[in-house]
Short mmCIF file of C-alpha atoms and ligand atoms in Angstrom, two decimals:
data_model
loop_
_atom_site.label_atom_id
_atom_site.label_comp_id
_atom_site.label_asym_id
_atom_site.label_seq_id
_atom_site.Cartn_x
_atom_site.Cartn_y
_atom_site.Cartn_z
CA UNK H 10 -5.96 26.10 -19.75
CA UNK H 11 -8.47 28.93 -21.06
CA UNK H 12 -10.35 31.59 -18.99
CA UNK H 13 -13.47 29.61 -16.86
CA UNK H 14 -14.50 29.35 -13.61
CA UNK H 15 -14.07 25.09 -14.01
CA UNK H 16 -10.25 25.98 -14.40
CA UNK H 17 -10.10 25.05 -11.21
CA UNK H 18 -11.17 21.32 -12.09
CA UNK H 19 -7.69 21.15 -14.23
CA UNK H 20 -5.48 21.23 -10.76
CA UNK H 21 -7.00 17.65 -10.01
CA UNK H 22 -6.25 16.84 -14.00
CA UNK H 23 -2.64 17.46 -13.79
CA UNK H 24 -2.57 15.37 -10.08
CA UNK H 25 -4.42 12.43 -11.77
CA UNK H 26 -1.60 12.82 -15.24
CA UNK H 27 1.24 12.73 -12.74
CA UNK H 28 0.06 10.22 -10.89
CA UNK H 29 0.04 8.06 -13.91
CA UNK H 30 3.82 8.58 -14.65
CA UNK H 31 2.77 11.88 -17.27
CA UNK H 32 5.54 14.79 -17.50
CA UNK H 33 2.61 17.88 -16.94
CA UNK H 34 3.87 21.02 -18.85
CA UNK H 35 0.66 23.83 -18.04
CA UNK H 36 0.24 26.77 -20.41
CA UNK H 37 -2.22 29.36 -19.35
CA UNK H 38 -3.87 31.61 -21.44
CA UNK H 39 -3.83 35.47 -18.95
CA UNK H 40 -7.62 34.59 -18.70
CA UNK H 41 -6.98 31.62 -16.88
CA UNK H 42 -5.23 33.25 -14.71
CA UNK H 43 -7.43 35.33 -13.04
CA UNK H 44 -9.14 32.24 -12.11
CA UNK H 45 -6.42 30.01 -11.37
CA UNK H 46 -2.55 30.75 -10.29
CA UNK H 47 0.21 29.65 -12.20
CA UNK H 48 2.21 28.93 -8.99
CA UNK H 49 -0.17 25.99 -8.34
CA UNK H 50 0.54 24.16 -11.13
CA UNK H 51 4.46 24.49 -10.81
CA UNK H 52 4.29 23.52 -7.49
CA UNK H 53 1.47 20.35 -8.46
CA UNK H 54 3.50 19.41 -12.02
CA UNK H 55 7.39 20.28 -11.22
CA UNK H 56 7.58 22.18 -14.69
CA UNK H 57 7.59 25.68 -14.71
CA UNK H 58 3.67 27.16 -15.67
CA UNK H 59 3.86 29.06 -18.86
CA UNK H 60 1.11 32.00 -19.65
CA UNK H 61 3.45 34.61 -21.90
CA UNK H 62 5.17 34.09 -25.27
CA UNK H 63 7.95 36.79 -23.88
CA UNK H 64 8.84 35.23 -20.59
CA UNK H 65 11.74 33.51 -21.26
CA UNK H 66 14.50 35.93 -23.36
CA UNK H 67 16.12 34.11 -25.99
CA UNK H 68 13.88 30.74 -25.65
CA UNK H 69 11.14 30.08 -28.53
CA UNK H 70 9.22 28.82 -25.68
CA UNK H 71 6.08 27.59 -27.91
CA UNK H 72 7.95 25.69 -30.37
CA UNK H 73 9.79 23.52 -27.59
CA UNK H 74 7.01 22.54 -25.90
CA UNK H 75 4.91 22.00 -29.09
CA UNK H 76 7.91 19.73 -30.22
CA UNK H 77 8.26 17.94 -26.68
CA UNK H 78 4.45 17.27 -26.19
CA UNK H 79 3.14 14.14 -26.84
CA UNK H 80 -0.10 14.83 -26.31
CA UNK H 81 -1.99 18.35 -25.86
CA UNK H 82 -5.10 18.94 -23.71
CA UNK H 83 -6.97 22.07 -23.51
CA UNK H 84 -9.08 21.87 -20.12
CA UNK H 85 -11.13 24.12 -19.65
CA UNK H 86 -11.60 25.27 -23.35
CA UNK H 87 -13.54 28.66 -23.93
CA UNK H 88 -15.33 29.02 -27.28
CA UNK H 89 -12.94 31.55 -27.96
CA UNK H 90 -9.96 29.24 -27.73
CA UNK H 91 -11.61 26.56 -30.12
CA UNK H 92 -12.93 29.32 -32.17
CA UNK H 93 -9.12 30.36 -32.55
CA UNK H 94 -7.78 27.28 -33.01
CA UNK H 95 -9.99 26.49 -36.02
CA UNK H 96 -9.05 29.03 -37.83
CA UNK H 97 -5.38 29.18 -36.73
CA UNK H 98 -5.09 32.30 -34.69
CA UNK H 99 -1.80 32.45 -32.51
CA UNK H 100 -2.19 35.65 -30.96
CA UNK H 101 -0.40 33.80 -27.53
CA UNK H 102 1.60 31.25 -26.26
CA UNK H 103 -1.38 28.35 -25.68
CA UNK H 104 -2.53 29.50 -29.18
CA UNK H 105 1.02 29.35 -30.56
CA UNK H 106 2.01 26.56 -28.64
CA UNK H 107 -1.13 24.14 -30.59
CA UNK H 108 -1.02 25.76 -34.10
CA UNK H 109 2.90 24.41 -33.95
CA UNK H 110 1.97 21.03 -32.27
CA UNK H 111 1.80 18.29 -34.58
CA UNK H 112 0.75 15.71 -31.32
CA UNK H 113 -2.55 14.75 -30.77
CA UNK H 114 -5.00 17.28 -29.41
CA UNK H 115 -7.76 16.69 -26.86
CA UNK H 116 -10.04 19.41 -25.59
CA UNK H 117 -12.64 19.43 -22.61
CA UNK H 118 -14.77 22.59 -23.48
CA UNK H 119 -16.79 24.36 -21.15
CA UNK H 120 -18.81 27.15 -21.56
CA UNK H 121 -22.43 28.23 -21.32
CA UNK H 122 -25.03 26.38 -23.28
CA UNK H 123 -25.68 29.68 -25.57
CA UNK H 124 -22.04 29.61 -26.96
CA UNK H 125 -22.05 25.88 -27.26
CA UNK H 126 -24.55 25.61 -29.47
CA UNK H 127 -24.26 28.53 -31.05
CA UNK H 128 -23.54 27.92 -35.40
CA UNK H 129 -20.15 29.54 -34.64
CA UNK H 130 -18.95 26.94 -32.36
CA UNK H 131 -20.58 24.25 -33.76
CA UNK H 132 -18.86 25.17 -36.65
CA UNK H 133 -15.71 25.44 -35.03
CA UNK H 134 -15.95 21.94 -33.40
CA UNK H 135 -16.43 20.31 -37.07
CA UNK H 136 -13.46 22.19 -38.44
CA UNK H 137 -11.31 21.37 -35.68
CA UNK H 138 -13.17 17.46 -35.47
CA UNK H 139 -12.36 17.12 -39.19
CA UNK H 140 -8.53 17.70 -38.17
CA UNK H 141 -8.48 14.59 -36.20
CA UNK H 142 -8.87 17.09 -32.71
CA UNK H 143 -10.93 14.73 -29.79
CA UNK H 144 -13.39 16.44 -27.57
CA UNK H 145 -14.57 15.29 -24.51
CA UNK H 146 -17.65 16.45 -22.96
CA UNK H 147 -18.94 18.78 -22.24
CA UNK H 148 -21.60 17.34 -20.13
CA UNK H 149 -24.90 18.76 -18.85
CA UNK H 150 -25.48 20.13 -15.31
CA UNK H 151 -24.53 23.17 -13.38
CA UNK H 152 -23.21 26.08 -14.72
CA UNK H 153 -21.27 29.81 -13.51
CA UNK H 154 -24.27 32.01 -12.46
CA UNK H 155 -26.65 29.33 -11.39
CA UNK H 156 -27.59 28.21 -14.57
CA UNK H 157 -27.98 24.68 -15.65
CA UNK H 158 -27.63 22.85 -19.04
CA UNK H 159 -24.74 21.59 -21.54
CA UNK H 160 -21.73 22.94 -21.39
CA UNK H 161 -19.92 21.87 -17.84
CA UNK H 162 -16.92 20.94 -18.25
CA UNK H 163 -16.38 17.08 -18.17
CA UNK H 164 -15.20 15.55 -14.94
CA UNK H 165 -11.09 15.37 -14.73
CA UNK H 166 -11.64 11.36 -14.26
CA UNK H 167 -13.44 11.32 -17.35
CA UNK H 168 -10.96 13.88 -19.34
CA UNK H 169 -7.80 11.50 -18.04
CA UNK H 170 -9.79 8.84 -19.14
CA UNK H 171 -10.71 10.43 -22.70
CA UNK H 172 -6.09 11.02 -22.70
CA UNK H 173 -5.21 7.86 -21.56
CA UNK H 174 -7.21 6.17 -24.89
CA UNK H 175 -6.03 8.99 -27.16
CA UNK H 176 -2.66 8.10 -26.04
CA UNK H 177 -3.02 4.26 -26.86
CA UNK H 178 -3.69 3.40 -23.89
CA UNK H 179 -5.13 0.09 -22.90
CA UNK H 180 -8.61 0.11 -21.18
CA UNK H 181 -8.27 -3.74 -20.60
CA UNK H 182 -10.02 -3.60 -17.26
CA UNK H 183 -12.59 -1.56 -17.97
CA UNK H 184 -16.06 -2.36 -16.21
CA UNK H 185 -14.31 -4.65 -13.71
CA UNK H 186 -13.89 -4.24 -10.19
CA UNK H 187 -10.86 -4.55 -8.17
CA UNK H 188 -9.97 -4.56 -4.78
CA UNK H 189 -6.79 -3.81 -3.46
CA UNK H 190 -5.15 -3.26 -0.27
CA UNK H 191 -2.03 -1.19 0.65
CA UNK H 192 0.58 -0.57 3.24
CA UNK H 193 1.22 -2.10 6.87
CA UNK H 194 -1.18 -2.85 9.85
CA UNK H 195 -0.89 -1.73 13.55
CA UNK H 196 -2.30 -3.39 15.81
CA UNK H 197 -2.33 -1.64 19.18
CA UNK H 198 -0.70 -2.33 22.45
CA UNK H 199 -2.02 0.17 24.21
CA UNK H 200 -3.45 3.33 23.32
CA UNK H 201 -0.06 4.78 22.53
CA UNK H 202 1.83 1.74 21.13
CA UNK H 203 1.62 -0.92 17.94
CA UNK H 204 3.18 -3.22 16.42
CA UNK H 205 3.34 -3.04 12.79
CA UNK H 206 5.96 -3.08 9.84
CA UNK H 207 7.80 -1.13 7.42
CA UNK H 208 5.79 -1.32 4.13
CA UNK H 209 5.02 1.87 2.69
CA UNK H 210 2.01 0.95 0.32
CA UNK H 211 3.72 2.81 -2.86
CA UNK H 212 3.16 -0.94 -4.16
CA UNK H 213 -0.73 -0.43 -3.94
CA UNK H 214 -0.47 3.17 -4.94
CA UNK H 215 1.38 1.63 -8.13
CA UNK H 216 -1.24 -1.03 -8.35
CA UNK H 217 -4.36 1.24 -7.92
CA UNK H 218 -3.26 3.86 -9.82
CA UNK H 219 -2.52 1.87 -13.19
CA UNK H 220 -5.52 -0.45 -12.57
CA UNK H 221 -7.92 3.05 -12.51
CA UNK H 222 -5.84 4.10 -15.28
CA UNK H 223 -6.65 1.24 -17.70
CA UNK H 224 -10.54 1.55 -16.73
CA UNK H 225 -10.71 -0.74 -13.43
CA UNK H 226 -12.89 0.36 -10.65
CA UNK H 227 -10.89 0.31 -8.19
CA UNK H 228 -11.39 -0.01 -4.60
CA UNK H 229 -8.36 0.90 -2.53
CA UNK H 230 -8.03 0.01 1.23
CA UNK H 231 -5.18 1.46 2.83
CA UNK H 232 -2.97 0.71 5.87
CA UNK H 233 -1.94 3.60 8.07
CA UNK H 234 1.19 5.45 6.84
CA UNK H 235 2.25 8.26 4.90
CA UNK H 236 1.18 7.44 1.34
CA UNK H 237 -1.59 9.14 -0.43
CA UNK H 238 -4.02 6.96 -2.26
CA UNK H 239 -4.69 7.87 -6.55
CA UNK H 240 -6.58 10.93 -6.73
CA UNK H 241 -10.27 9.51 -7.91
CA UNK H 242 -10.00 6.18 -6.13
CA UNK H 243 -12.42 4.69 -3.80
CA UNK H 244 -10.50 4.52 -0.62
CA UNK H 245 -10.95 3.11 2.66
CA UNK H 246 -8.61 3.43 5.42
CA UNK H 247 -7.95 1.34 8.32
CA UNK H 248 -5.56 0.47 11.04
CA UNK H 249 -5.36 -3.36 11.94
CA UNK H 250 -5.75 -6.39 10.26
CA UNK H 251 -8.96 -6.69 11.90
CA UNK H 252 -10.67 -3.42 10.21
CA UNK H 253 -8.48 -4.68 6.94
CA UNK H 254 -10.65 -7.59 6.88
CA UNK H 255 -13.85 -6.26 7.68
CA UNK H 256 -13.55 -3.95 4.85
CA UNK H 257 -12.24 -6.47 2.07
CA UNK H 258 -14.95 -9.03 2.76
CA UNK H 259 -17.86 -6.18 2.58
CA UNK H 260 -16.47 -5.52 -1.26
CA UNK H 261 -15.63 -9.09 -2.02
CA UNK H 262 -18.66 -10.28 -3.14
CA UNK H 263 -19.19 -7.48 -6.07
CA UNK H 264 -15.16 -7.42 -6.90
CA UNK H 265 -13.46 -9.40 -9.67
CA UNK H 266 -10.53 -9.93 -8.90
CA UNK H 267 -8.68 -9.33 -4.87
CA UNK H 268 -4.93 -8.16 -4.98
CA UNK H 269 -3.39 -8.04 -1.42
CA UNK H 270 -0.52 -5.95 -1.93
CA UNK H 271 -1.08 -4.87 2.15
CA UNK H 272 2.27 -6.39 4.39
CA UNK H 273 -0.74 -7.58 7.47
CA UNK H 274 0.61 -8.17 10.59
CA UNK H 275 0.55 -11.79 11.37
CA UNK H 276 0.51 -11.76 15.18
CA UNK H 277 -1.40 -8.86 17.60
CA UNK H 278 -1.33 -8.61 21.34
CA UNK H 279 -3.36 -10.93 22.45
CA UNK H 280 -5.02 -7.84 24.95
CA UNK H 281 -5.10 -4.35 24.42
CA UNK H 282 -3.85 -2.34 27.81
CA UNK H 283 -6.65 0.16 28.01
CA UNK H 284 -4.46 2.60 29.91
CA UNK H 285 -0.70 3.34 29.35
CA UNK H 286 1.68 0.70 30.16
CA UNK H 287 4.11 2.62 32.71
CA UNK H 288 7.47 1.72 33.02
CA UNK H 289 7.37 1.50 36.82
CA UNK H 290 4.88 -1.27 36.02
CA UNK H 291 7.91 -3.11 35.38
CA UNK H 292 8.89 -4.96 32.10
CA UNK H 293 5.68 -5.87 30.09
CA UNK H 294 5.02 -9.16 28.56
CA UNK H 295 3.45 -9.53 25.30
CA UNK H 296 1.48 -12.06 24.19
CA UNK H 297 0.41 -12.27 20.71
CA UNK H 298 -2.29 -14.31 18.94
CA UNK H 299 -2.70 -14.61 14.91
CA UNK H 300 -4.54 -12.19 12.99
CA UNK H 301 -7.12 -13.55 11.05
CA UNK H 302 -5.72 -14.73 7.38
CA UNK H 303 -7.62 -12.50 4.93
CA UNK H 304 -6.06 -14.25 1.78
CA UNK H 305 -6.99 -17.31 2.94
CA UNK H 306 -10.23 -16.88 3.75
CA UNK H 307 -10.71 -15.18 0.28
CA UNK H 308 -9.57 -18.45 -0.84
CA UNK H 309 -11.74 -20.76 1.09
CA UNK H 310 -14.77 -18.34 0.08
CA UNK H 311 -14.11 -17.13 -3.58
CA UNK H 312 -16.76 -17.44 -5.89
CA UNK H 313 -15.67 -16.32 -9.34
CA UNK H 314 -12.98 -13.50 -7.58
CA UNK H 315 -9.07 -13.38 -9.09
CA UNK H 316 -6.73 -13.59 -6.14
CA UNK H 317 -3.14 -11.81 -6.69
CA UNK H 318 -1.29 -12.60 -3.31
CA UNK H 319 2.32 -10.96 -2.00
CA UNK H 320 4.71 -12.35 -0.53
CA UNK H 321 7.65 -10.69 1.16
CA UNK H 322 10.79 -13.07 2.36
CA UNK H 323 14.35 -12.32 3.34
CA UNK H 324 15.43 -15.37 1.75
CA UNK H 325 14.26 -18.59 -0.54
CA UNK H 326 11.95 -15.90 -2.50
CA UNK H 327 10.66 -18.04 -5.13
CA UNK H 328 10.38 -21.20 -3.26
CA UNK H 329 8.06 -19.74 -0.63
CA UNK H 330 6.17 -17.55 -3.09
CA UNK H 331 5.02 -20.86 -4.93
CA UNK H 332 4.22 -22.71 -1.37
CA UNK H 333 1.77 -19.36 -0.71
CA UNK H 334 0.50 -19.77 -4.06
CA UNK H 335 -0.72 -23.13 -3.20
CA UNK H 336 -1.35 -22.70 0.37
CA UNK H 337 -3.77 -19.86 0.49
CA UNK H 338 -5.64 -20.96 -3.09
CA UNK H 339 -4.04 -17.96 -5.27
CA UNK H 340 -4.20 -17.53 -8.83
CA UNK H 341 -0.64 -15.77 -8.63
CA UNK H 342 1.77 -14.45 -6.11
CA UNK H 343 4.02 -11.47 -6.56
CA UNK H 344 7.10 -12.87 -4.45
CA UNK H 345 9.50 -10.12 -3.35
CA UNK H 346 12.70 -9.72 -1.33
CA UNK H 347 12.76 -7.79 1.52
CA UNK H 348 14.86 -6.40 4.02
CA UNK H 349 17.30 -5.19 2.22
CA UNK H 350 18.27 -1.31 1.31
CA UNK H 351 17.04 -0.47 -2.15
CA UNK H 352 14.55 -2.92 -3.05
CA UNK H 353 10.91 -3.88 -1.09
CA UNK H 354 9.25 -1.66 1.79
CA UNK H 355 9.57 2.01 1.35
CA UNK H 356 11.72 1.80 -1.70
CA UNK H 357 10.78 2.76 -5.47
CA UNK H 358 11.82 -0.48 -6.65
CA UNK H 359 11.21 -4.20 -5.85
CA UNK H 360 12.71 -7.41 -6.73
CA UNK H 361 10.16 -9.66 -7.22
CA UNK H 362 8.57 -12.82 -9.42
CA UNK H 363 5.37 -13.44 -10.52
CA UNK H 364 4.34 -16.87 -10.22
CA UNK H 365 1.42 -18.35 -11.02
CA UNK H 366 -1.38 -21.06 -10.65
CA UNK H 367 -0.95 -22.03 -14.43
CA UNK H 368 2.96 -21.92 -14.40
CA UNK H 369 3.65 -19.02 -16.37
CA UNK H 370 6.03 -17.62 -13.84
CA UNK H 371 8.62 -14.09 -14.15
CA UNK H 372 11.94 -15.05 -12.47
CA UNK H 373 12.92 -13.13 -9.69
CA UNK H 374 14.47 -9.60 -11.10
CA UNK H 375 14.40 -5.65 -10.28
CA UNK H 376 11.32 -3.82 -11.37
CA UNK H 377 9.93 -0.35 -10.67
CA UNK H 378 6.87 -0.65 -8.90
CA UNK H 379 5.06 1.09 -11.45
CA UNK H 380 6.52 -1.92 -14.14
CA UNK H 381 5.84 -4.08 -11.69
CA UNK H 382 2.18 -3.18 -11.29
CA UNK H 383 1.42 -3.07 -15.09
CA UNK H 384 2.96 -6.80 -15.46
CA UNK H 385 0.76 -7.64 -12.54
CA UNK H 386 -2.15 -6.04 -14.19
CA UNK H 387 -1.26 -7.81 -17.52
CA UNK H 388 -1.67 -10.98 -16.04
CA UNK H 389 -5.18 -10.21 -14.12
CA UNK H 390 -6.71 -8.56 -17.88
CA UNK H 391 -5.11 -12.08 -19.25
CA UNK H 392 -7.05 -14.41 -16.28
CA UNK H 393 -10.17 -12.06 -16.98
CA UNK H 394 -10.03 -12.82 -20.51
CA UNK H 395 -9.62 -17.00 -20.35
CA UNK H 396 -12.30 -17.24 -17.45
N1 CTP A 19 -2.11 -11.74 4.33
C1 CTP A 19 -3.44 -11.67 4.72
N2 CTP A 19 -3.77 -11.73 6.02
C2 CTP A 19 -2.84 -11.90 6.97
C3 CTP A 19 -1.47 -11.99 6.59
C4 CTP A 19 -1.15 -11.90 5.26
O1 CTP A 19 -4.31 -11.53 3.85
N3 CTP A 19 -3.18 -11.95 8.24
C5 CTP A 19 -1.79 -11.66 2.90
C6 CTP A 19 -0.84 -10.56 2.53
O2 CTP A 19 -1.55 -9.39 2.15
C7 CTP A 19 -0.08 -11.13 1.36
C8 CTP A 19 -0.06 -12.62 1.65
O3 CTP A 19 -1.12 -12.84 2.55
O4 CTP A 19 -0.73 -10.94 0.15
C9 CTP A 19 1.23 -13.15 2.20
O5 CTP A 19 1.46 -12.74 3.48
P1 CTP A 19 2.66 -13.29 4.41
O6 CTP A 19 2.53 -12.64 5.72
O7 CTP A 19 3.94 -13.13 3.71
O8 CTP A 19 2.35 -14.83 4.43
P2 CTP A 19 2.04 -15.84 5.54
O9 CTP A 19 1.14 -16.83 4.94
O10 CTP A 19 1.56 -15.15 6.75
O11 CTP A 19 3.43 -16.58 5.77
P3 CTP A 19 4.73 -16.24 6.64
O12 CTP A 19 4.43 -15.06 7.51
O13 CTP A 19 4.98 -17.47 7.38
O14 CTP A 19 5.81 -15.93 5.64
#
């Protein structure tokens, strides 16, 4: 990170890299610092910030992280910074760190529209272009002091976009639009009790996150709970299976493809107790009626829409996966055990299989979720591709 007011832009950069699974090591040059703090990005990244070539005694602190990177991004990048780097100035640690780096560069430049197009950096950009170094942006719009025209610097979606590719990443979904839904449903009992379930919606985060990450756009709706949706995604919350519906059909008819990674409640009270039930009241009875069956009305309705169902059991996994599959019209079901410690709801990991309309089915085995969600993904690009 150089010395410009769109410095702060690069906080929302590192969120969206570490999202995706990235290890974010942030070098500051002491410009940068005066318009964003180090501290942030230790506390955002879990690596210490870097800004001097001294700080650590007996540590050659830009060759290790030049050797450890993978990939390098300079965001925001002054004209002074690619000015140096063309001609192989290291008169710091970010300029020391990249003339030792042998791992592919990227670099989001920002600066006003005089310096941009000024011979000097235009130059510089060839020089550096020449070396196999990617640029991305800048774009044209707003600028510091109220002045408008090229030079912003791009947006961080389009910068993590711009890595992602540089870093081989696929961009298998790109241009298609999915829908996904996270986490559990409550559905109220009164205004001070639900009943709901124990799914976390890291599942969905996994989903959502890879999908936006391989060029999807992605609309997320989310379940109540404590997870926070991808950084850049289009996110809706809601509470019951009700609003959960409501918002899935008003984006089914423009999605591709509908993955229902969200644990709905099957049954509600049947009536809401508008007041407090009070325990003097005596014992309460609850009767429950069916929510309605968003999967399967997707199902009945669908169009040209994918549909990736879930289905969590506590025993017989595979067996009632496939009976779901049929049952609600799918074109696969993630089946996954639950209720046990370490695997499903609220855990990092999930046993699961991936079955599927055509019979290419994944037996039931561990998985991260984030593995999990790129296999899932795999098969959706595949579907897109044969339809
Ligand atoms: N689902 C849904 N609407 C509901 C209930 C579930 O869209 N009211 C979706 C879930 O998001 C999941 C799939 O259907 O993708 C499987 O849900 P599950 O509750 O396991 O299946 P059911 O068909 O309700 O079967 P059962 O409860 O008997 O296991």
């Amino acid at each position: 990170m150089t010395g410009g007011i769109a410095a702060y832009k690069s906080v929302h950069l590192a969120r969206l890299l570490g999202e995706a699974g990235a290890e974010v090591q942030t070098v500051l040059t002491a410009a940068a610092t005066r318009f964003v703090g180090a501290d942030t990005f230790s506390g955002l990244t879990g690596f210490p910030a870097h800004v001097s070539l001294w700080e650590q005694p007996g540590e050659v602190l830009h060759v290790r992280m030049a050797h450890e990177a993978d990939m390098a991004i300079v965001a925001p990048a002054t004209a002074n910074i690619i000015a140096k780097l063309a001609h192989g100035i290291a008169d710091d640690l970010l300029t020391a760190t990249l003339l030792e780096a042998r791992c592919p560069i990227l670099i989001a430049p920002a600066m006003h529209t005089g310096m941009w197009e000024h011979p000097a950096t235009r130059g510089n950009v060839s020089i550096l272009a020449s070396r196999d170094v990617r640029f991305v942006g800048p774009e044209s719009g707003s600028l510091a002091h109220g002045d408008e025209g090229v030079g912003r610097l791009a947006e961080p979606e389009a910068i993590f976009a711009a890595a992602t590719e540089l870093a081989g990443g696929r961009r298998d979904l790109e241009g298609r639009r999915i829908l996904i839904t996270a986490g559990p449903t409550h559905e109220p009992i009164d205004p001070v009790r639900f009943l709901g379930n124990r799914s976390s919606g890291k599942m969905g985060v996994a989903l959502a996150t890879e999908a936006a990450a391989r060029g999807a756009d992605v609309i997320f709706v989310l379940g109540p709970g404590t997870v926070s949706p991808p950084p850049g995604v289009q996110t809706v919350n809601v509470t019951t299976a009700q609003e959960m519906r409501d918002a899935v059909l008003e984006t089914f008819p423009e999605a591709d493809a509908v993955i229902m990674a969200a644990a709905v409640a099957d049954f509600r009270p049947k009536k809401v107790t508008p007041g407090k039930i009070k325990k003097e009241d005596g014992m309460p009875e609850l009767i429950l009626e069916p929510t309605p069956d968003i999967l399967s009305e997707l199902g009945r309705t669908r169009t040209r829409q994918l549909l990736v169902g879930f289905a969590a059991e506590t025993t017989g996994v595979e067996e009632a996966g496939r009976e779901k599959l049929r049952r609600k019209g799918l074109d696969l079901v993630v089946a996954n055990l639950v209720g046990q410690g370490g695997t499903g709801f609220g855990s990092d990991t999930n046993e699961a299989a991936i079955l599927s309309a055509d019979g290419e089915d994944e037996p039931l085995r561990p998985w991260t979720k984030r593995d999990l969600a790129q296999a899932v993904l795999d098969r959706v690009a595949a579907l897109f591709e044969i339809r």
